[in-house]
Short mmCIF file of C-alpha atoms in Angstrom, two decimals:
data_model
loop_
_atom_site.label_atom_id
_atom_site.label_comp_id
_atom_site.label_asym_id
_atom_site.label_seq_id
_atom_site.Cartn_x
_atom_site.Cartn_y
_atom_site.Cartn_z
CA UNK A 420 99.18 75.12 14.56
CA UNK A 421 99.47 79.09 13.88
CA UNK A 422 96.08 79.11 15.93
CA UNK A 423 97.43 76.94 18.58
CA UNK A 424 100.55 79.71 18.39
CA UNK A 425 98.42 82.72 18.88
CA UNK A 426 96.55 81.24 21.58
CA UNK A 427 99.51 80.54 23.87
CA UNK A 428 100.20 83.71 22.92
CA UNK A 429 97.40 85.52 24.51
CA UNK A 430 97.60 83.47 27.06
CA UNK A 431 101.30 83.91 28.53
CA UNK A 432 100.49 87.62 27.80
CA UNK A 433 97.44 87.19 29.74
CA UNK A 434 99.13 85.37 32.67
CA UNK A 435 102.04 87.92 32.65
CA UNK A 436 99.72 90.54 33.87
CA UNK A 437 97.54 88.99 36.11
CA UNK A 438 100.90 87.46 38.26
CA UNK A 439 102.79 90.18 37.57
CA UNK A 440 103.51 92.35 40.66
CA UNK A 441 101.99 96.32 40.57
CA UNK A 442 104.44 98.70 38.61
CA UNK A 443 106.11 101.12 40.66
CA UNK A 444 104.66 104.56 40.55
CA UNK A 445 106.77 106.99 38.11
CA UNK A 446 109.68 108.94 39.54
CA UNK A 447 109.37 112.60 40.15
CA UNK A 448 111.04 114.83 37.39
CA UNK A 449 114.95 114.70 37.82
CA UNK A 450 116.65 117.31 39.32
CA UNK A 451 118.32 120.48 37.67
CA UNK A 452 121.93 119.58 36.35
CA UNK A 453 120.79 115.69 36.20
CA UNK A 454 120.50 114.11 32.70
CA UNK A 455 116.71 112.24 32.13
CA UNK A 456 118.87 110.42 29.25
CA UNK A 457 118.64 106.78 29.14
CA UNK A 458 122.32 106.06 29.48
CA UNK A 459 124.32 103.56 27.34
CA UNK A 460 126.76 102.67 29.87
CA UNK A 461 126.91 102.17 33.67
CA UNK A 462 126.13 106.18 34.55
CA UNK A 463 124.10 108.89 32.47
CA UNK A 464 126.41 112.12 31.33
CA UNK A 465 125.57 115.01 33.07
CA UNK A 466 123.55 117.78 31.16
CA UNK A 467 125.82 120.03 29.96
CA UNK A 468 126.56 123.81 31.74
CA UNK A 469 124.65 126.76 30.12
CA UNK A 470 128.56 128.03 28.76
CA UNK A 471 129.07 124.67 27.18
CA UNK A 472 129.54 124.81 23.53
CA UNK A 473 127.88 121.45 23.32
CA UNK A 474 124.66 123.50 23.74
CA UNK A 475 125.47 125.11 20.41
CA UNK A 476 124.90 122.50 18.00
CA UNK A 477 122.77 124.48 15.72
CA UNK A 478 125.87 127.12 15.08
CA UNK A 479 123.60 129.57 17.73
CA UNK A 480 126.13 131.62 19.68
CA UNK A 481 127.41 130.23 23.02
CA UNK A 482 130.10 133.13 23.45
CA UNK A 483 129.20 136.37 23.66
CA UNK A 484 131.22 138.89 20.92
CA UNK A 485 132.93 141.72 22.58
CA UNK A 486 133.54 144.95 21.63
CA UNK A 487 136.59 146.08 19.77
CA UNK A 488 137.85 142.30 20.14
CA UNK A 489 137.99 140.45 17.44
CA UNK A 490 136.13 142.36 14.77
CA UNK A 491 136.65 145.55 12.71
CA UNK A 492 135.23 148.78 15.01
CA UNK A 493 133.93 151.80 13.80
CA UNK A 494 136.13 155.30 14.39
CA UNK A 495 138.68 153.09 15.79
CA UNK A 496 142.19 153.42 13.42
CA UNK A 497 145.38 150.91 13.89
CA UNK A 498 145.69 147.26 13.79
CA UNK A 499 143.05 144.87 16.03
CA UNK A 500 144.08 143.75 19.08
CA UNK A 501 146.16 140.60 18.77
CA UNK A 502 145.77 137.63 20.47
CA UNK A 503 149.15 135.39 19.18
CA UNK A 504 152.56 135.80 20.04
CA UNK A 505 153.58 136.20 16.28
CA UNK A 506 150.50 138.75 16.26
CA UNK A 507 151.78 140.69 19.58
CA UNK A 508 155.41 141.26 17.91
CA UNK A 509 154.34 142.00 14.57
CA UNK A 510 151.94 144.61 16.41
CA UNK A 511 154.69 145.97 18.13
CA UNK A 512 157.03 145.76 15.04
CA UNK A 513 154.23 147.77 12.94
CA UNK A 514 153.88 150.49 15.75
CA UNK A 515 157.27 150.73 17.48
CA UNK A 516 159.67 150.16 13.92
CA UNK A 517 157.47 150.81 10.55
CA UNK A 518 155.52 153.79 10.99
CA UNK A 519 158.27 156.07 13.26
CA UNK A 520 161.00 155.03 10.21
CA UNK A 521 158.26 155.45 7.46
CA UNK A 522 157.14 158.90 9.58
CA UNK A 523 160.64 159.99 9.46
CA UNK A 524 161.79 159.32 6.06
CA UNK A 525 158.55 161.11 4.52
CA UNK A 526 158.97 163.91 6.99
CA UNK A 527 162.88 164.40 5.69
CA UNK A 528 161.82 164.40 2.17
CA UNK A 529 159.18 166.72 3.01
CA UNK A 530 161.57 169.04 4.42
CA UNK A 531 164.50 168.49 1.89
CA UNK A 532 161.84 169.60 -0.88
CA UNK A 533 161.10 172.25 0.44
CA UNK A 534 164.36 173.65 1.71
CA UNK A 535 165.66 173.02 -2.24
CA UNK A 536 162.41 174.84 -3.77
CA UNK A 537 163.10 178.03 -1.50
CA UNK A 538 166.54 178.25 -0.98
CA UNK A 539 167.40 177.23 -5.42
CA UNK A 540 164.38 179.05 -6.49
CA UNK A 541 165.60 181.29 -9.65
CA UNK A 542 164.53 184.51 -8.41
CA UNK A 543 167.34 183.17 -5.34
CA UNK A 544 169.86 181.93 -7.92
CA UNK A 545 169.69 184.20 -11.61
CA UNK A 546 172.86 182.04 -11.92
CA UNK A 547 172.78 178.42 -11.33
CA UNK A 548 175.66 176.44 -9.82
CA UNK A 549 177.77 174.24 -11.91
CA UNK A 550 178.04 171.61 -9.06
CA UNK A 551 177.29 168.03 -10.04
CA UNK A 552 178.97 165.91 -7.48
CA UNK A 553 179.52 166.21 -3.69
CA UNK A 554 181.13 162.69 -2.16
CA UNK A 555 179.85 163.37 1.62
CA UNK A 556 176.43 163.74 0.92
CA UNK A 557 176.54 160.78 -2.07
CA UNK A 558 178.10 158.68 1.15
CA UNK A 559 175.12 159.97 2.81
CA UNK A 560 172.44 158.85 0.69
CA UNK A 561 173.40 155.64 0.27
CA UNK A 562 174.50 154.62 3.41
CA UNK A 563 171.50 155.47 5.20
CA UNK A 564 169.03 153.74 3.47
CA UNK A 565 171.03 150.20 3.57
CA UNK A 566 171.09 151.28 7.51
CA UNK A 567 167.38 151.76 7.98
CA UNK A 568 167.00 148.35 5.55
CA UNK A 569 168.65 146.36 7.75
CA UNK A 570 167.27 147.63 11.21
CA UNK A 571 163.74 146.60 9.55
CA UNK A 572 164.94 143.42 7.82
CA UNK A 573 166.09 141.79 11.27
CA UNK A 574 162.76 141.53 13.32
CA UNK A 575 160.99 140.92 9.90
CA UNK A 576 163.13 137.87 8.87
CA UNK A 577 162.76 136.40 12.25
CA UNK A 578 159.01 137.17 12.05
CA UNK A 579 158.51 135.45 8.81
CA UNK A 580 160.44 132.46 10.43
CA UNK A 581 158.41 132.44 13.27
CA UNK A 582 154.81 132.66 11.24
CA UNK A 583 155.82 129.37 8.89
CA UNK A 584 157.37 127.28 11.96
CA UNK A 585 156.11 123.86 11.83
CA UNK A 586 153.53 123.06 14.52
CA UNK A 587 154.72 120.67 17.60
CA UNK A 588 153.21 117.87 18.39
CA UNK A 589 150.09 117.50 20.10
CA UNK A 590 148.64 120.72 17.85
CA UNK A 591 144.92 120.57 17.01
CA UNK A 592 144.75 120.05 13.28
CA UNK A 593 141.96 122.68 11.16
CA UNK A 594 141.69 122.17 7.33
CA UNK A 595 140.27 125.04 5.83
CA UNK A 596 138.59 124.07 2.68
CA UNK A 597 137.30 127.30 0.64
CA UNK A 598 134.34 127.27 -2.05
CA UNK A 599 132.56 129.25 -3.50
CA UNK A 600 131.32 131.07 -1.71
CA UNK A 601 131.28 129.56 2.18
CA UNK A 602 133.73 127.69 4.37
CA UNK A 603 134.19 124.06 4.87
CA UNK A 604 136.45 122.94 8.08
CA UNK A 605 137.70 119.73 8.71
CA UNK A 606 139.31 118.52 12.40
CA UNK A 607 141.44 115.41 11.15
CA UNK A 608 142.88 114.75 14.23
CA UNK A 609 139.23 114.61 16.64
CA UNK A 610 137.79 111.72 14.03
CA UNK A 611 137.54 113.87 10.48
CA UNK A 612 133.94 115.34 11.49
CA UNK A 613 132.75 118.75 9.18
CA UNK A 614 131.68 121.98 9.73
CA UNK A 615 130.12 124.25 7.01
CA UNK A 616 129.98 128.13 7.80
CA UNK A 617 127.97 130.13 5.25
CA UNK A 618 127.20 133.83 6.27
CA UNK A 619 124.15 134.75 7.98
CA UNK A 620 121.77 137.09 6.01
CA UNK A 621 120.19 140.45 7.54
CA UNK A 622 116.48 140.30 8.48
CA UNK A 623 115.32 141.53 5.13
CA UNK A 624 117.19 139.35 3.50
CA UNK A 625 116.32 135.53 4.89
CA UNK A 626 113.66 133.40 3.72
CA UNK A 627 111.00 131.98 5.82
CA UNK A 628 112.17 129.70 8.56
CA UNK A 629 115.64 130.70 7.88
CA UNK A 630 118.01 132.39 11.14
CA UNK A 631 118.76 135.74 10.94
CA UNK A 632 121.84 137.32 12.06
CA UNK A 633 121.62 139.26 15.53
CA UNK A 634 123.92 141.11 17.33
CA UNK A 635 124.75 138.47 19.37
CA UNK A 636 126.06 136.88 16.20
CA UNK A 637 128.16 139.08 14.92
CA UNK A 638 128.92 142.14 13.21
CA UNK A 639 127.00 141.96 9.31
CA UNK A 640 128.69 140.34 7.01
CA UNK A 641 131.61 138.69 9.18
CA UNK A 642 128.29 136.10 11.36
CA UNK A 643 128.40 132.93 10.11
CA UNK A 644 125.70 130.62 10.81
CA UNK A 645 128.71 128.14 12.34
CA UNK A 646 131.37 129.05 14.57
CA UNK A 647 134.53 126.98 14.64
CA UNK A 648 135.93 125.75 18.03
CA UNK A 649 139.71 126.02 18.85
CA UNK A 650 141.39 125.44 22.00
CA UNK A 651 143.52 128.75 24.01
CA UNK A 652 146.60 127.83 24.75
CA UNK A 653 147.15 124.80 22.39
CA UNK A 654 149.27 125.01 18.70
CA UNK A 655 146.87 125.22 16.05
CA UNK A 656 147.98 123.66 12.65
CA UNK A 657 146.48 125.43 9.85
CA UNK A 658 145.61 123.79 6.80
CA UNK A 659 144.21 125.64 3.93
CA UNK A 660 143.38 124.55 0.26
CA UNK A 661 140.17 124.93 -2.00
CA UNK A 662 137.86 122.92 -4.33
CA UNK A 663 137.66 125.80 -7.33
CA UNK A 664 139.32 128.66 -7.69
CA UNK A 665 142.20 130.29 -4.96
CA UNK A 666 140.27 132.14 -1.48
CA UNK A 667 142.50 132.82 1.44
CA UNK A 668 141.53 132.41 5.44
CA UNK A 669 142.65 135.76 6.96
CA UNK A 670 141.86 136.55 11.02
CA UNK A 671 143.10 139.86 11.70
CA UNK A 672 143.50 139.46 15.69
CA UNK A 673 145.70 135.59 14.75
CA UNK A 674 148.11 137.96 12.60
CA UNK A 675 147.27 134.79 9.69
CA UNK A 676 146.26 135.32 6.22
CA UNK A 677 147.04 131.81 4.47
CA UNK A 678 146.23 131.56 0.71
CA UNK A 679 143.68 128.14 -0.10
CA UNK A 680 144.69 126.77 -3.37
CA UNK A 681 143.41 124.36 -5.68
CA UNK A 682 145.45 120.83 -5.59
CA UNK A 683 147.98 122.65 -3.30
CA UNK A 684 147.73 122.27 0.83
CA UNK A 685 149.16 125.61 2.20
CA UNK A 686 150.50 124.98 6.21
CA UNK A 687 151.06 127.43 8.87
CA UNK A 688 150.12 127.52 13.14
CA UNK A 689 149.67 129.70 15.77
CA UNK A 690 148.48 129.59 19.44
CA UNK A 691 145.25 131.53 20.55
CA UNK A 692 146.14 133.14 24.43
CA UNK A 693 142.81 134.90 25.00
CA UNK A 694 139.34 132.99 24.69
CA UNK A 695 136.81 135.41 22.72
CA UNK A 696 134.97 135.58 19.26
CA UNK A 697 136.99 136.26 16.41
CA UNK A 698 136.23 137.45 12.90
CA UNK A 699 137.64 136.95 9.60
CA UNK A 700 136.86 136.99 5.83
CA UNK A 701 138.25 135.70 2.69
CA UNK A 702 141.08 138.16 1.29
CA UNK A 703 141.53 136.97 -1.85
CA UNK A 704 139.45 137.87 -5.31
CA UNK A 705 137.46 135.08 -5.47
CA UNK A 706 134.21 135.87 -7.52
CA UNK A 707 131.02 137.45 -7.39
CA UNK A 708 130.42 136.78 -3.51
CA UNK A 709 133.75 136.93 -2.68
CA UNK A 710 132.50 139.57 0.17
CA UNK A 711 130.42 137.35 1.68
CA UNK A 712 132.71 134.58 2.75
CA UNK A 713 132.87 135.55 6.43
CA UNK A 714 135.32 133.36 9.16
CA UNK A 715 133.95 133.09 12.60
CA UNK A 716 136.26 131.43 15.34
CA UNK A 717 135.03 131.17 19.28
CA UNK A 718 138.31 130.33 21.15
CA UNK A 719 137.34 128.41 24.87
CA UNK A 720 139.14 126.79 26.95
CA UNK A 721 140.81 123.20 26.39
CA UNK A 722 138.10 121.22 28.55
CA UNK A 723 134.80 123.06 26.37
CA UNK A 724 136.87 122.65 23.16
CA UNK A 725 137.05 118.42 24.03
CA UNK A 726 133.29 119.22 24.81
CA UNK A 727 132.53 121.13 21.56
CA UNK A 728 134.49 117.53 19.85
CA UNK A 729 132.68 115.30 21.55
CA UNK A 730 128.99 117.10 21.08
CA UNK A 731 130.22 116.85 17.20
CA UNK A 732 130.47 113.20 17.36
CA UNK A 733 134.45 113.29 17.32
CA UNK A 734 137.25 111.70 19.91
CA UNK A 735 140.31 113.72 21.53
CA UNK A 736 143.67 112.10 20.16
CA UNK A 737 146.22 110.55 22.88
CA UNK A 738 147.51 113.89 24.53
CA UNK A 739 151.25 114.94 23.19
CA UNK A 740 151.40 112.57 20.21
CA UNK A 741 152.28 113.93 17.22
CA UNK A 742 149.40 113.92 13.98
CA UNK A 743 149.92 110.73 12.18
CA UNK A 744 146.50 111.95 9.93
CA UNK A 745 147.15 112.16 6.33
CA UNK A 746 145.44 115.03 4.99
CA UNK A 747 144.41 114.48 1.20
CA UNK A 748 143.85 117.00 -0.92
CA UNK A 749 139.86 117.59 -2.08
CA UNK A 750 139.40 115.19 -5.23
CA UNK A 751 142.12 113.17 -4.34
CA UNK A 752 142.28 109.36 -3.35
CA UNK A 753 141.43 109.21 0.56
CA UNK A 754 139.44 112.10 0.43
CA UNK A 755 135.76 112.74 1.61
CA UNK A 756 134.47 113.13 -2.12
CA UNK A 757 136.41 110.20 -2.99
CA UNK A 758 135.52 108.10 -0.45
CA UNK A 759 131.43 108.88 -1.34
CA UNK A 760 132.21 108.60 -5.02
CA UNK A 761 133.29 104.93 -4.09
CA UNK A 762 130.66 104.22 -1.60
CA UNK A 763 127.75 105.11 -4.23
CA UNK A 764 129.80 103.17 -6.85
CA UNK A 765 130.15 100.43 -4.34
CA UNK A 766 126.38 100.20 -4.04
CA UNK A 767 125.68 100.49 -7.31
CA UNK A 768 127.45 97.62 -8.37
CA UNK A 769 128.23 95.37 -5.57
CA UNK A 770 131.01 94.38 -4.24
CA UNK A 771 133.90 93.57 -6.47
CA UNK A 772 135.64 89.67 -6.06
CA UNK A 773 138.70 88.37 -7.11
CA UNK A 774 140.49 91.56 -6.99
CA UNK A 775 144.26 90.86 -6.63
CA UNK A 776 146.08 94.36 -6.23
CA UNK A 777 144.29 97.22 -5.09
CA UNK A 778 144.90 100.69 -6.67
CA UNK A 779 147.40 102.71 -5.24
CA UNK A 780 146.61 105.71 -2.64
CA UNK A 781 147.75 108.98 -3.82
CA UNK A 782 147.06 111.71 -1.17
CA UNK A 783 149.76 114.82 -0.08
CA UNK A 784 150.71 114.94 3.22
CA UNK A 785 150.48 118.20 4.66
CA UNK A 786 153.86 119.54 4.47
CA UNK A 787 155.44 117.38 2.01
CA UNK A 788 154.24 116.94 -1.82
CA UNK A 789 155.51 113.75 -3.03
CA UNK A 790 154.89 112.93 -6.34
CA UNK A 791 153.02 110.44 -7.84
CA UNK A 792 150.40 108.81 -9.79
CA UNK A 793 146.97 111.22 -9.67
CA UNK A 794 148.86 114.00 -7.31
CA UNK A 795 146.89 116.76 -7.98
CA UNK A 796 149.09 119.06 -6.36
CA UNK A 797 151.76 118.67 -9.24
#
């Protein structure tokens, strides 16, 4: 029978090619900006434009870095130039309100000690005064300082107000995870995909095989060998926490320095209104590498950034619709360890039957900290 099988076979094989008509030659190459993919629906997509970030998969730059945008720049003194609103004001506070008042007051002491070491030097006074009191100028020197407090503490209250204001709805969602001693990002809302960022290493300093850092990169020691994606123009809701000891995700030109805690999930936003490569580091003690835990962000427009998510494997939520993605904390239940710990423990030991109540899900929202069984942020 298995002969009889193998025979028909051969032989429906055989007839196939004798009856079947001449292939058509092969089609000439496809032209330039046509995808040769085979698609998986009714049309191919469309190769992607040379400034597409979906051409950066590998972490390889796809923006260029400007100078003196974005990163620290030699012989250049005052604060980057800042690309938020919160940024732009606090800018203006620093350089309009701080340093004239801090200018002045040092400038007045200056002058007040040395108009009281000439004018009550001894050789001016053999005889001292007995004065100890004088109510105008005791007026003086109290009143002004409460004055000058005030005038700063009004733009700086409504600064601090404006840095922790909740993010609307239809913000793009970036957990920050720190470790030591790289970056791990999360994008809850475009499908939970990851992104490690470690820093890239000088020629002299890589391995065989490895990527250097080059200029195109990034200035040494703030290149990472992955960029993170944001959208200009768009809230960004910051999320920050850490898996071992506390780091903090400071970028000068967003005016944000957010501390990542252990068991804790820190929460701020801000809007990016300038596309361009920005730099940041850790700026918080962290351990021996501390220094080397660079932050690399390449702010594009809204249609790459839904590019950049898709090229990652991750969706674009409903447009306007507040986050409705709980964001555990790392180690808790629902998180990405947790959720490998039980997959391996799954297939280890099979599925488990008969189970009547399931355990309870403990994972911290991100602005709320409700306690509970296993919270670790308590």
């Amino acid at each position: 029978m298995a002969a009889g099988l193998a025979l028909a076979s051969l032989g429906g094989v055989g007839q196939a090619a004798t009856t079947a008509p001449n292939p058509a030659p092969q089609a000439a190459a496809a032209p330039a900006g046509v995808s040769n993919t085979a698609p998986t629906t009714a049309a191919a997509p469309a190769t992607a434009k040379p400034a597409s970030p979906e051409l950066a998969l590998d972490g390889a730059p796809a923006m260029s870095v400007l100078p003196h945008i974005g990163q620290p720049t030699n012989g250049v003194f005052g604060l980057q130039t800042q690309v938020t609103k919160n940024g732009v004001f606090a800018h203006w506070m620093h350089d309009s309100i701080l340093m004239p008042t801090i200018t002045a007051v040092c400038v007045l002491v200056l002058a007040l000690l040395f108009w009281v070491i000439f004018r009550f030097r001894r050789s001016a006074n053999p005889v001292p005064s007995k004065t100890s009191h004088n109510t105008f100028i005791e007026i003086i020197w109290t009143l002004a300082p409460v004055v000058i407090l005030v005038l700063i503490a009004v733009p700086s209250i409504g600064l601090l107000q404006a840095q922790f204001k909740p993010a609307p709805s239809g913000a793009v969602t970036l957990k920050a995870i720190g470790n030591q001693w790289y970056w791990t990002y999360q994008y809850p809302d475009n499908g939970g995909f990851e992104i490690t960022a470690n820093m890239l290493k000088e020629k002299d300093q890589v391995a065989p095989g490895e990527r250097a850092r080059t200029d195109a990169d990034g200035p040494r020691l703030l290149a990472a060998d992955n960029r993170i994606v944001l959208p200009v123009g768009v809230p960004i809701r910051l999320i920050t926490t850490a898996n071992d000891v506390i780091h903090s995700w400071a970028v000068p030109a967003f005016w944000i320095k957010l501390d990542a805690i252990p068991g804790r999930l820190n929460e701020t936003s801000f809007t990016i209104d300038k596309p361009g490569v920005y730099f940041g580091q850790c700026s918080e003690l962290c351990g021996a590498r501390h220094a080397f835990m660079p932050i690399a962000v390449e702010a594009v427009p809204p249609a790459q950034f839904a590019a950049w998510v898709k090229a990652k494997g991750g969706t674009m939520p409903t447009p306007g619709k507040a986050s409705d993605k709980v964001i555990p904390q790392p180690g808790a239940d629902g998180s990405a360890a947790k959720a490998g710990e039980a997959a391996a423990a799954s297939n280890t030991t099979g599925p488990v039957e008969n189970a009547t109540v399931a355990a309870p899900a403990t994972t911290q929202g991100a602005t709320s900290n409700p306690a509970g069984a296993g919270n670790a942020g308590q």
